[in-house]
Amino acid sequence: MALSPFKPFADIIGQEKAIQFLKTVIRSGKMPHAYLFTGIPGVGKSTAALALVQTVNCEQPVNQQGCGFCRTCLQVKHGNFPDLLIVEPDGQNIKIEQIRELNRRLNYKLVSGNYRVSIVQQAETLTQEAANAFLKTLEEPPPGNILILNVIEPRDLLPTIVSRCQKIAFRPIGPAVISEYLIREHQVSPEDAALLAKIAEGSL
């Protein structure tokens, strides 16, 4: 599952509570070293993760959001920010070799950002061995690293992994919000937008 196209926090729809929480944490200056983003596919977990990458590394953030114009913001937007690591399933699972490689790279010096952010997609697919290896990483990650685990249902992860992450729930998006988005952004007719929004079952 590839990451969604980049959008800043302001363009993520239907997740005001989750985004506001992230902005509050950023404003506090006390970033947790690990987040657990939960929710069904298509509700903005990966998009919010990228927006977080941009914001915490932006050279001149505005209102807890990336400026959109500095070198870092443009690198994140175009998918070539050097301090972003993505871990995705290799086949059906995320394997221990992938976690070992991640652990090795977490010890590198930052290339250009304030934080290195690692996004683990479909974290529920971690094998038992990979999950155990990742747990050791969560216990004491090297400074300057933020880990984001994207998962549908946290009960599919080891409880010890869940307990070491700041959990943020991404709720299904309301049909009215989806319908409005389709009309505004994709010029779908109101009738078709209402039908599609109903079929979508909360997933954009």
N, C-alpha and C. Protein backbone atom coordinates (compact mmCIF):
# COMPACT_ATOMS: atom_id res chain seq x y z
N MET A 1 0.85 -1.20 0.00
CA MET A 1 0.00 0.00 0.00
C MET A 1 0.88 1.24 0.00
N ALA A 2 0.89 1.96 -1.11
CA ALA A 2 1.71 3.16 -1.20
C ALA A 2 1.08 4.29 -0.39
N LEU A 3 1.92 5.26 0.01
CA LEU A 3 1.40 6.40 0.73
C LEU A 3 0.48 7.22 -0.16
N SER A 4 -0.49 7.87 0.48
CA SER A 4 -1.41 8.74 -0.24
C SER A 4 -0.67 9.96 -0.77
N PRO A 5 -1.22 10.63 -1.80
CA PRO A 5 -0.63 11.89 -2.23
C PRO A 5 -0.59 12.88 -1.07
N PHE A 6 0.43 13.72 -1.06
CA PHE A 6 0.61 14.64 0.07
C PHE A 6 -0.51 15.67 0.15
N LYS A 7 -0.94 15.94 1.37
CA LYS A 7 -1.84 17.05 1.68
C LYS A 7 -1.42 17.62 3.03
N PRO A 8 -1.46 18.94 3.21
CA PRO A 8 -1.20 19.51 4.53
C PRO A 8 -2.37 19.24 5.47
N PHE A 9 -2.16 19.49 6.75
CA PHE A 9 -3.22 19.28 7.72
C PHE A 9 -4.52 19.95 7.31
N ALA A 10 -4.42 21.18 6.78
CA ALA A 10 -5.61 21.97 6.47
C ALA A 10 -6.49 21.32 5.40
N ASP A 11 -5.93 20.42 4.60
CA ASP A 11 -6.68 19.81 3.50
C ASP A 11 -7.18 18.40 3.83
N ILE A 12 -6.95 17.95 5.06
CA ILE A 12 -7.41 16.62 5.47
C ILE A 12 -8.83 16.77 6.01
N ILE A 13 -9.78 16.09 5.39
CA ILE A 13 -11.17 16.29 5.76
C ILE A 13 -11.66 15.23 6.75
N GLY A 14 -12.60 15.64 7.59
CA GLY A 14 -13.30 14.70 8.46
C GLY A 14 -12.52 14.21 9.66
N GLN A 15 -11.33 14.77 9.91
CA GLN A 15 -10.51 14.28 11.03
C GLN A 15 -10.06 15.45 11.91
N GLU A 16 -10.97 16.37 12.17
CA GLU A 16 -10.61 17.58 12.91
C GLU A 16 -10.06 17.26 14.30
N LYS A 17 -10.66 16.29 14.98
CA LYS A 17 -10.22 15.96 16.35
C LYS A 17 -8.79 15.43 16.35
N ALA A 18 -8.49 14.51 15.43
CA ALA A 18 -7.15 13.93 15.36
C ALA A 18 -6.12 14.99 14.99
N ILE A 19 -6.44 15.83 14.01
CA ILE A 19 -5.51 16.86 13.57
C ILE A 19 -5.28 17.89 14.67
N GLN A 20 -6.34 18.26 15.38
CA GLN A 20 -6.19 19.23 16.46
C GLN A 20 -5.31 18.67 17.56
N PHE A 21 -5.44 17.38 17.84
CA PHE A 21 -4.59 16.76 18.86
C PHE A 21 -3.13 16.81 18.44
N LEU A 22 -2.86 16.48 17.17
CA LEU A 22 -1.49 16.52 16.68
C LEU A 22 -0.92 17.93 16.77
N LYS A 23 -1.72 18.93 16.41
CA LYS A 23 -1.25 20.30 16.46
C LYS A 23 -0.97 20.73 17.90
N THR A 24 -1.78 20.27 18.83
CA THR A 24 -1.57 20.60 20.25
C THR A 24 -0.24 20.01 20.74
N VAL A 25 0.04 18.79 20.34
CA VAL A 25 1.30 18.16 20.73
C VAL A 25 2.48 18.91 20.12
N ILE A 26 2.35 19.27 18.85
CA ILE A 26 3.43 20.01 18.19
C ILE A 26 3.66 21.35 18.88
N ARG A 27 2.57 22.02 19.25
CA ARG A 27 2.68 23.31 19.93
C ARG A 27 3.39 23.17 21.28
N SER A 28 3.17 22.05 21.94
CA SER A 28 3.78 21.84 23.26
C SER A 28 5.28 21.65 23.18
N GLY A 29 5.78 21.22 22.00
CA GLY A 29 7.20 20.96 21.85
C GLY A 29 7.66 19.66 22.47
N LYS A 30 6.72 18.84 22.96
CA LYS A 30 7.06 17.57 23.59
C LYS A 30 6.52 16.43 22.73
N MET A 31 7.30 16.10 21.71
CA MET A 31 6.86 15.09 20.74
C MET A 31 7.05 13.68 21.29
N PRO A 32 6.00 12.87 21.31
CA PRO A 32 6.18 11.46 21.64
C PRO A 32 7.09 10.80 20.60
N HIS A 33 7.77 9.76 21.01
CA HIS A 33 8.66 9.09 20.05
C HIS A 33 7.91 8.07 19.21
N ALA A 34 6.65 7.77 19.57
CA ALA A 34 5.90 6.79 18.79
C ALA A 34 4.40 7.10 18.81
N TYR A 35 3.79 7.03 17.62
CA TYR A 35 2.35 7.23 17.47
C TYR A 35 1.73 5.96 16.91
N LEU A 36 0.48 5.72 17.28
CA LEU A 36 -0.32 4.66 16.68
C LEU A 36 -1.55 5.30 16.07
N PHE A 37 -1.59 5.34 14.73
CA PHE A 37 -2.74 5.89 14.01
C PHE A 37 -3.68 4.73 13.69
N THR A 38 -4.90 4.78 14.19
CA THR A 38 -5.84 3.68 13.99
C THR A 38 -7.03 4.13 13.15
N GLY A 39 -7.62 3.19 12.40
CA GLY A 39 -8.80 3.51 11.62
C GLY A 39 -8.84 2.72 10.32
N ILE A 40 -10.01 2.67 9.71
CA ILE A 40 -10.17 1.93 8.46
C ILE A 40 -9.35 2.59 7.35
N PRO A 41 -9.05 1.85 6.28
CA PRO A 41 -8.32 2.46 5.16
C PRO A 41 -9.10 3.63 4.56
N GLY A 42 -8.36 4.64 4.11
CA GLY A 42 -8.98 5.73 3.39
C GLY A 42 -9.54 6.85 4.23
N VAL A 43 -9.16 6.91 5.52
CA VAL A 43 -9.68 7.99 6.37
C VAL A 43 -8.63 9.06 6.68
N GLY A 44 -7.40 8.89 6.16
CA GLY A 44 -6.42 9.96 6.31
C GLY A 44 -5.23 9.66 7.19
N LYS A 45 -5.03 8.42 7.59
CA LYS A 45 -3.90 8.10 8.48
C LYS A 45 -2.56 8.40 7.82
N SER A 46 -2.35 7.88 6.61
CA SER A 46 -1.08 8.10 5.91
C SER A 46 -0.91 9.56 5.53
N THR A 47 -2.00 10.20 5.13
CA THR A 47 -1.94 11.61 4.76
C THR A 47 -1.54 12.46 5.96
N ALA A 48 -2.14 12.17 7.12
CA ALA A 48 -1.79 12.91 8.33
C ALA A 48 -0.35 12.65 8.75
N ALA A 49 0.12 11.43 8.53
CA ALA A 49 1.51 11.11 8.87
C ALA A 49 2.47 11.97 8.05
N LEU A 50 2.20 12.11 6.75
CA LEU A 50 3.06 12.95 5.91
C LEU A 50 2.97 14.42 6.30
N ALA A 51 1.77 14.87 6.65
CA ALA A 51 1.62 16.26 7.09
C ALA A 51 2.40 16.50 8.37
N LEU A 52 2.46 15.49 9.24
CA LEU A 52 3.25 15.60 10.47
C LEU A 52 4.73 15.67 10.15
N VAL A 53 5.18 14.84 9.20
CA VAL A 53 6.58 14.88 8.77
C VAL A 53 6.95 16.29 8.32
N GLN A 54 6.09 16.88 7.49
CA GLN A 54 6.36 18.21 6.97
C GLN A 54 6.40 19.24 8.10
N THR A 55 5.42 19.18 8.98
CA THR A 55 5.29 20.21 10.01
C THR A 55 6.47 20.21 10.98
N VAL A 56 6.87 19.04 11.46
CA VAL A 56 7.93 18.99 12.47
C VAL A 56 9.31 19.28 11.88
N ASN A 57 9.40 19.26 10.55
CA ASN A 57 10.68 19.54 9.90
C ASN A 57 10.70 20.85 9.12
N CYS A 58 9.58 21.54 9.08
CA CYS A 58 9.49 22.80 8.33
C CYS A 58 10.43 23.85 8.91
N GLU A 59 11.01 24.64 8.02
CA GLU A 59 11.93 25.69 8.45
C GLU A 59 11.21 26.87 9.07
N GLN A 60 9.96 27.12 8.65
CA GLN A 60 9.18 28.24 9.19
C GLN A 60 7.71 27.84 9.31
N PRO A 61 7.37 26.92 10.24
CA PRO A 61 5.98 26.48 10.36
C PRO A 61 5.05 27.62 10.76
N VAL A 62 3.81 27.51 10.31
CA VAL A 62 2.79 28.53 10.60
C VAL A 62 1.58 27.83 11.21
N ASN A 63 1.24 28.20 12.45
CA ASN A 63 0.08 27.62 13.14
C ASN A 63 0.14 26.09 13.17
N GLN A 64 1.30 25.57 13.55
CA GLN A 64 1.51 24.13 13.67
C GLN A 64 1.23 23.42 12.34
N GLN A 65 1.67 24.03 11.28
CA GLN A 65 1.55 23.44 9.95
C GLN A 65 2.73 23.90 9.10
N GLY A 66 3.19 23.02 8.21
CA GLY A 66 4.29 23.38 7.34
C GLY A 66 3.97 24.58 6.48
N CYS A 67 4.98 25.39 6.19
CA CYS A 67 4.75 26.60 5.39
C CYS A 67 4.40 26.27 3.94
N GLY A 68 4.87 25.10 3.46
CA GLY A 68 4.57 24.69 2.09
C GLY A 68 5.56 25.16 1.05
N PHE A 69 6.54 26.00 1.46
CA PHE A 69 7.43 26.61 0.47
C PHE A 69 8.92 26.36 0.72
N CYS A 70 9.29 26.02 1.96
CA CYS A 70 10.71 25.82 2.25
C CYS A 70 11.19 24.51 1.60
N ARG A 71 12.50 24.30 1.63
CA ARG A 71 13.07 23.12 0.99
C ARG A 71 12.47 21.84 1.55
N THR A 72 12.35 21.77 2.89
CA THR A 72 11.82 20.57 3.52
C THR A 72 10.38 20.31 3.10
N CYS A 73 9.55 21.35 3.14
CA CYS A 73 8.15 21.19 2.75
C CYS A 73 8.03 20.67 1.32
N LEU A 74 8.84 21.21 0.44
CA LEU A 74 8.77 20.79 -0.95
C LEU A 74 9.29 19.36 -1.13
N GLN A 75 10.31 18.99 -0.36
CA GLN A 75 10.81 17.62 -0.43
C GLN A 75 9.75 16.62 0.03
N VAL A 76 9.07 16.93 1.13
CA VAL A 76 8.01 16.03 1.61
C VAL A 76 6.89 15.96 0.58
N LYS A 77 6.51 17.09 0.04
CA LYS A 77 5.42 17.14 -0.94
C LYS A 77 5.73 16.29 -2.16
N HIS A 78 7.00 16.30 -2.60
CA HIS A 78 7.38 15.59 -3.81
C HIS A 78 7.94 14.19 -3.55
N GLY A 79 7.92 13.76 -2.27
CA GLY A 79 8.30 12.40 -1.94
C GLY A 79 9.77 12.11 -1.93
N ASN A 80 10.62 13.14 -1.72
CA ASN A 80 12.07 12.88 -1.68
C ASN A 80 12.74 13.49 -0.45
N PHE A 81 12.01 13.52 0.67
CA PHE A 81 12.60 14.01 1.91
C PHE A 81 13.51 12.92 2.48
N PRO A 82 14.80 13.20 2.71
CA PRO A 82 15.75 12.14 3.07
C PRO A 82 15.57 11.58 4.47
N ASP A 83 14.89 12.30 5.36
CA ASP A 83 14.70 11.81 6.73
C ASP A 83 13.32 11.20 6.94
N LEU A 84 12.77 10.62 5.89
CA LEU A 84 11.52 9.88 5.97
C LEU A 84 11.76 8.44 5.56
N LEU A 85 11.40 7.51 6.41
CA LEU A 85 11.53 6.08 6.13
C LEU A 85 10.14 5.45 6.09
N ILE A 86 9.91 4.60 5.11
CA ILE A 86 8.63 3.92 4.96
C ILE A 86 8.87 2.41 5.04
N VAL A 87 8.09 1.74 5.89
CA VAL A 87 8.14 0.28 5.97
C VAL A 87 6.77 -0.25 5.56
N GLU A 88 6.73 -1.09 4.54
CA GLU A 88 5.49 -1.67 4.05
C GLU A 88 5.62 -3.18 4.01
N PRO A 89 4.49 -3.91 4.02
CA PRO A 89 4.59 -5.38 3.94
C PRO A 89 5.35 -5.83 2.71
N ASP A 90 6.20 -6.82 2.92
CA ASP A 90 6.90 -7.49 1.83
C ASP A 90 6.11 -8.76 1.54
N GLY A 91 5.22 -8.69 0.56
CA GLY A 91 4.26 -9.78 0.38
C GLY A 91 3.12 -9.60 1.36
N GLN A 92 2.89 -10.61 2.19
CA GLN A 92 1.78 -10.56 3.14
C GLN A 92 2.17 -9.96 4.48
N ASN A 93 3.47 -9.89 4.76
CA ASN A 93 3.90 -9.51 6.10
C ASN A 93 5.07 -8.52 6.08
N ILE A 94 5.22 -7.83 7.19
CA ILE A 94 6.45 -7.08 7.47
C ILE A 94 7.38 -8.04 8.21
N LYS A 95 8.53 -8.29 7.65
CA LYS A 95 9.41 -9.34 8.15
C LYS A 95 10.50 -8.78 9.06
N ILE A 96 11.11 -9.66 9.83
CA ILE A 96 12.11 -9.23 10.80
C ILE A 96 13.31 -8.57 10.11
N GLU A 97 13.64 -9.02 8.90
CA GLU A 97 14.76 -8.39 8.19
C GLU A 97 14.46 -6.92 7.91
N GLN A 98 13.22 -6.58 7.63
CA GLN A 98 12.84 -5.19 7.39
C GLN A 98 12.99 -4.35 8.66
N ILE A 99 12.62 -4.93 9.79
CA ILE A 99 12.73 -4.20 11.06
C ILE A 99 14.20 -4.05 11.45
N ARG A 100 15.00 -5.05 11.20
CA ARG A 100 16.43 -4.93 11.47
C ARG A 100 17.06 -3.83 10.64
N GLU A 101 16.66 -3.73 9.36
CA GLU A 101 17.16 -2.66 8.50
C GLU A 101 16.69 -1.30 9.00
N LEU A 102 15.43 -1.22 9.43
CA LEU A 102 14.92 0.02 10.00
C LEU A 102 15.73 0.42 11.23
N ASN A 103 15.96 -0.52 12.12
CA ASN A 103 16.72 -0.24 13.34
C ASN A 103 18.12 0.28 13.01
N ARG A 104 18.71 -0.30 11.99
CA ARG A 104 20.06 0.13 11.59
C ARG A 104 20.03 1.58 11.10
N ARG A 105 19.01 1.92 10.30
CA ARG A 105 18.94 3.27 9.74
C ARG A 105 18.54 4.32 10.77
N LEU A 106 17.86 3.90 11.82
CA LEU A 106 17.48 4.85 12.87
C LEU A 106 18.69 5.42 13.60
N ASN A 107 19.81 4.72 13.51
CA ASN A 107 21.01 5.18 14.20
C ASN A 107 21.85 6.13 13.35
N TYR A 108 21.47 6.33 12.09
CA TYR A 108 22.20 7.27 11.25
C TYR A 108 21.96 8.70 11.73
N LYS A 109 22.88 9.58 11.41
CA LYS A 109 22.67 10.99 11.67
C LYS A 109 21.57 11.51 10.74
N LEU A 110 20.81 12.49 11.23
CA LEU A 110 19.80 13.12 10.38
C LEU A 110 20.48 13.80 9.20
N VAL A 111 19.84 13.72 8.03
CA VAL A 111 20.42 14.32 6.83
C VAL A 111 20.15 15.82 6.80
N SER A 112 18.88 16.21 7.01
CA SER A 112 18.56 17.63 6.88
C SER A 112 17.45 18.09 7.81
N GLY A 113 16.71 17.18 8.40
CA GLY A 113 15.54 17.56 9.17
C GLY A 113 15.79 17.70 10.66
N ASN A 114 14.73 18.12 11.37
CA ASN A 114 14.76 18.14 12.83
C ASN A 114 14.50 16.76 13.40
N TYR A 115 13.68 16.00 12.68
CA TYR A 115 13.32 14.64 13.10
C TYR A 115 13.38 13.71 11.90
N ARG A 116 13.78 12.47 12.16
CA ARG A 116 13.58 11.41 11.19
C ARG A 116 12.25 10.75 11.55
N VAL A 117 11.36 10.62 10.58
CA VAL A 117 10.06 10.00 10.82
C VAL A 117 9.97 8.70 10.05
N SER A 118 9.64 7.63 10.75
CA SER A 118 9.47 6.32 10.12
C SER A 118 8.00 5.94 10.18
N ILE A 119 7.42 5.65 9.03
CA ILE A 119 6.01 5.28 8.95
C ILE A 119 5.92 3.79 8.63
N VAL A 120 5.29 3.04 9.52
CA VAL A 120 5.10 1.60 9.34
C VAL A 120 3.66 1.39 8.87
N GLN A 121 3.51 1.08 7.59
CA GLN A 121 2.20 0.86 7.00
C GLN A 121 1.69 -0.54 7.32
N GLN A 122 0.39 -0.66 7.60
CA GLN A 122 -0.22 -1.96 7.89
C GLN A 122 0.58 -2.69 8.98
N ALA A 123 0.75 -2.01 10.08
CA ALA A 123 1.59 -2.55 11.16
C ALA A 123 1.07 -3.87 11.70
N GLU A 124 -0.22 -4.13 11.48
CA GLU A 124 -0.78 -5.40 11.96
C GLU A 124 -0.19 -6.61 11.23
N THR A 125 0.53 -6.37 10.12
CA THR A 125 1.11 -7.48 9.37
C THR A 125 2.51 -7.86 9.86
N LEU A 126 3.00 -7.20 10.91
CA LEU A 126 4.30 -7.58 11.49
C LEU A 126 4.26 -9.05 11.91
N THR A 127 5.28 -9.81 11.50
CA THR A 127 5.38 -11.18 12.01
C THR A 127 5.70 -11.12 13.49
N GLN A 128 5.55 -12.26 14.16
CA GLN A 128 5.85 -12.29 15.60
C GLN A 128 7.28 -11.87 15.87
N GLU A 129 8.21 -12.38 15.07
CA GLU A 129 9.63 -12.03 15.25
C GLU A 129 9.87 -10.55 14.98
N ALA A 130 9.23 -10.02 13.93
CA ALA A 130 9.39 -8.59 13.60
C ALA A 130 8.79 -7.73 14.69
N ALA A 131 7.64 -8.14 15.23
CA ALA A 131 6.99 -7.37 16.30
C ALA A 131 7.87 -7.32 17.54
N ASN A 132 8.47 -8.44 17.88
CA ASN A 132 9.35 -8.47 19.05
C ASN A 132 10.58 -7.59 18.84
N ALA A 133 11.13 -7.61 17.63
CA ALA A 133 12.29 -6.76 17.34
C ALA A 133 11.89 -5.29 17.37
N PHE A 134 10.69 -4.99 16.86
CA PHE A 134 10.24 -3.60 16.85
C PHE A 134 9.95 -3.11 18.25
N LEU A 135 9.49 -4.00 19.12
CA LEU A 135 9.22 -3.62 20.50
C LEU A 135 10.48 -3.09 21.18
N LYS A 136 11.60 -3.70 20.89
CA LYS A 136 12.86 -3.22 21.47
C LYS A 136 13.18 -1.81 20.98
N THR A 137 12.85 -1.54 19.73
CA THR A 137 13.06 -0.20 19.18
C THR A 137 12.18 0.81 19.90
N LEU A 138 10.94 0.45 20.15
CA LEU A 138 10.00 1.37 20.81
C LEU A 138 10.42 1.67 22.25
N GLU A 139 11.09 0.73 22.88
CA GLU A 139 11.47 0.93 24.28
C GLU A 139 12.47 2.07 24.43
N GLU A 140 13.38 2.19 23.47
CA GLU A 140 14.39 3.24 23.58
C GLU A 140 14.94 3.60 22.20
N PRO A 141 14.14 4.32 21.40
CA PRO A 141 14.62 4.69 20.06
C PRO A 141 15.73 5.74 20.17
N PRO A 142 16.61 5.80 19.19
CA PRO A 142 17.64 6.83 19.19
C PRO A 142 17.01 8.22 19.16
N PRO A 143 17.64 9.21 19.77
CA PRO A 143 17.09 10.57 19.77
C PRO A 143 16.85 11.09 18.35
N GLY A 144 15.83 11.95 18.23
CA GLY A 144 15.54 12.56 16.93
C GLY A 144 14.69 11.72 16.01
N ASN A 145 14.13 10.63 16.55
CA ASN A 145 13.31 9.74 15.73
C ASN A 145 11.86 9.74 16.21
N ILE A 146 10.93 9.76 15.25
CA ILE A 146 9.52 9.58 15.52
C ILE A 146 9.03 8.39 14.71
N LEU A 147 8.35 7.47 15.37
CA LEU A 147 7.82 6.28 14.72
C LEU A 147 6.30 6.39 14.65
N ILE A 148 5.73 6.14 13.47
CA ILE A 148 4.28 6.17 13.29
C ILE A 148 3.83 4.81 12.77
N LEU A 149 2.97 4.15 13.51
CA LEU A 149 2.42 2.87 13.09
C LEU A 149 0.99 3.11 12.62
N ASN A 150 0.69 2.70 11.39
CA ASN A 150 -0.66 2.78 10.85
C ASN A 150 -1.30 1.41 10.94
N VAL A 151 -2.48 1.34 11.55
CA VAL A 151 -3.13 0.05 11.77
C VAL A 151 -4.64 0.25 11.74
N ILE A 152 -5.35 -0.75 11.28
CA ILE A 152 -6.81 -0.68 11.30
C ILE A 152 -7.33 -0.88 12.72
N GLU A 153 -6.92 -1.99 13.33
CA GLU A 153 -7.41 -2.37 14.65
C GLU A 153 -6.23 -2.62 15.59
N PRO A 154 -6.06 -1.81 16.63
CA PRO A 154 -4.91 -1.97 17.53
C PRO A 154 -4.85 -3.31 18.23
N ARG A 155 -5.99 -4.00 18.35
CA ARG A 155 -5.98 -5.31 19.00
C ARG A 155 -5.20 -6.35 18.20
N ASP A 156 -4.89 -6.01 16.93
CA ASP A 156 -4.09 -6.92 16.12
C ASP A 156 -2.59 -6.78 16.37
N LEU A 157 -2.21 -5.86 17.24
CA LEU A 157 -0.81 -5.67 17.61
C LEU A 157 -0.55 -6.19 19.01
N LEU A 158 0.71 -6.44 19.31
CA LEU A 158 1.07 -6.81 20.68
C LEU A 158 0.64 -5.70 21.63
N PRO A 159 0.00 -6.04 22.75
CA PRO A 159 -0.39 -5.01 23.72
C PRO A 159 0.79 -4.18 24.19
N THR A 160 1.97 -4.78 24.26
CA THR A 160 3.16 -4.04 24.69
C THR A 160 3.58 -2.98 23.66
N ILE A 161 3.31 -3.23 22.39
CA ILE A 161 3.57 -2.22 21.35
C ILE A 161 2.57 -1.08 21.49
N VAL A 162 1.30 -1.43 21.63
CA VAL A 162 0.24 -0.41 21.75
C VAL A 162 0.51 0.49 22.96
N SER A 163 0.94 -0.09 24.05
CA SER A 163 1.13 0.67 25.29
C SER A 163 2.27 1.68 25.20
N ARG A 164 3.17 1.49 24.25
CA ARG A 164 4.31 2.38 24.11
C ARG A 164 4.10 3.49 23.07
N CYS A 165 2.89 3.54 22.52
CA CYS A 165 2.59 4.53 21.48
C CYS A 165 1.49 5.50 21.94
N GLN A 166 1.56 6.71 21.43
CA GLN A 166 0.47 7.66 21.60
C GLN A 166 -0.60 7.33 20.56
N LYS A 167 -1.75 6.86 21.03
CA LYS A 167 -2.80 6.41 20.12
C LYS A 167 -3.65 7.58 19.64
N ILE A 168 -3.89 7.64 18.33
CA ILE A 168 -4.77 8.65 17.74
C ILE A 168 -5.74 7.93 16.81
N ALA A 169 -7.03 8.08 17.10
CA ALA A 169 -8.06 7.40 16.32
C ALA A 169 -8.53 8.28 15.16
N PHE A 170 -8.56 7.70 13.98
CA PHE A 170 -9.10 8.35 12.79
C PHE A 170 -10.46 7.71 12.50
N ARG A 171 -11.51 8.50 12.67
CA ARG A 171 -12.88 7.98 12.58
C ARG A 171 -13.35 7.87 11.13
N PRO A 172 -14.33 6.99 10.87
CA PRO A 172 -14.95 7.00 9.54
C PRO A 172 -15.51 8.39 9.23
N ILE A 173 -15.38 8.79 7.98
CA ILE A 173 -15.79 10.14 7.57
C ILE A 173 -17.29 10.14 7.26
N GLY A 174 -17.99 11.14 7.75
CA GLY A 174 -19.43 11.21 7.54
C GLY A 174 -19.79 11.35 6.07
N PRO A 175 -20.92 10.77 5.65
CA PRO A 175 -21.31 10.82 4.23
C PRO A 175 -21.49 12.24 3.71
N ALA A 176 -21.97 13.15 4.55
CA ALA A 176 -22.16 14.53 4.09
C ALA A 176 -20.81 15.17 3.76
N VAL A 177 -19.79 14.85 4.56
CA VAL A 177 -18.45 15.40 4.33
C VAL A 177 -17.86 14.83 3.04
N ILE A 178 -18.02 13.53 2.83
CA ILE A 178 -17.52 12.90 1.61
C ILE A 178 -18.24 13.46 0.38
N SER A 179 -19.55 13.59 0.50
CA SER A 179 -20.34 14.11 -0.63
C SER A 179 -19.89 15.52 -1.00
N GLU A 180 -19.73 16.37 0.01
CA GLU A 180 -19.29 17.74 -0.25
C GLU A 180 -17.91 17.77 -0.90
N TYR A 181 -17.01 16.89 -0.44
CA TYR A 181 -15.66 16.80 -1.01
C TYR A 181 -15.73 16.40 -2.49
N LEU A 182 -16.54 15.41 -2.81
CA LEU A 182 -16.64 14.94 -4.19
C LEU A 182 -17.19 16.02 -5.12
N ILE A 183 -18.16 16.78 -4.63
CA ILE A 183 -18.73 17.86 -5.43
C ILE A 183 -17.70 18.97 -5.65
N ARG A 184 -17.00 19.32 -4.55
CA ARG A 184 -16.06 20.45 -4.61
C ARG A 184 -14.79 20.11 -5.38
N GLU A 185 -14.22 18.96 -5.11
CA GLU A 185 -12.91 18.63 -5.65
C GLU A 185 -12.96 17.85 -6.97
N HIS A 186 -14.03 17.15 -7.22
CA HIS A 186 -14.09 16.29 -8.41
C HIS A 186 -15.29 16.57 -9.29
N GLN A 187 -16.02 17.65 -8.99
CA GLN A 187 -17.15 18.08 -9.81
C GLN A 187 -18.16 16.96 -10.06
N VAL A 188 -18.36 16.12 -9.06
CA VAL A 188 -19.38 15.07 -9.13
C VAL A 188 -20.75 15.72 -8.89
N SER A 189 -21.76 15.26 -9.58
CA SER A 189 -23.09 15.82 -9.38
C SER A 189 -23.57 15.52 -7.96
N PRO A 190 -24.42 16.36 -7.39
CA PRO A 190 -24.91 16.12 -6.02
C PRO A 190 -25.57 14.75 -5.86
N GLU A 191 -26.31 14.30 -6.87
CA GLU A 191 -26.98 13.00 -6.77
C GLU A 191 -25.96 11.87 -6.72
N ASP A 192 -24.98 11.91 -7.62
CA ASP A 192 -23.95 10.86 -7.64
C ASP A 192 -23.09 10.93 -6.39
N ALA A 193 -22.79 12.15 -5.94
CA ALA A 193 -21.96 12.31 -4.75
C ALA A 193 -22.64 11.70 -3.54
N ALA A 194 -23.94 11.90 -3.40
CA ALA A 194 -24.68 11.35 -2.27
C ALA A 194 -24.67 9.82 -2.31
N LEU A 195 -24.82 9.25 -3.51
CA LEU A 195 -24.80 7.79 -3.66
C LEU A 195 -23.41 7.25 -3.33
N LEU A 196 -22.37 7.85 -3.91
CA LEU A 196 -21.01 7.40 -3.67
C LEU A 196 -20.64 7.50 -2.20
N ALA A 197 -21.04 8.60 -1.55
CA ALA A 197 -20.73 8.79 -0.13
C ALA A 197 -21.34 7.71 0.73
N LYS A 198 -22.54 7.27 0.35
CA LYS A 198 -23.21 6.20 1.09
C LYS A 198 -22.47 4.87 0.89
N ILE A 199 -22.07 4.61 -0.35
CA ILE A 199 -21.36 3.36 -0.66
C ILE A 199 -20.00 3.32 0.02
N ALA A 200 -19.38 4.51 0.19
CA ALA A 200 -18.01 4.58 0.71
C ALA A 200 -17.88 4.06 2.13
N GLU A 201 -18.95 4.10 2.91
CA GLU A 201 -18.95 3.60 4.29
C GLU A 201 -17.84 4.25 5.13
N GLY A 202 -17.70 5.56 4.97
CA GLY A 202 -16.76 6.30 5.82
C GLY A 202 -15.36 6.39 5.33
N SER A 203 -15.05 5.81 4.17
CA SER A 203 -13.69 5.82 3.63
C SER A 203 -13.63 6.69 2.39
N LEU A 204 -12.79 7.71 2.41
CA LEU A 204 -12.68 8.59 1.26
C LEU A 204 -12.09 7.89 0.07
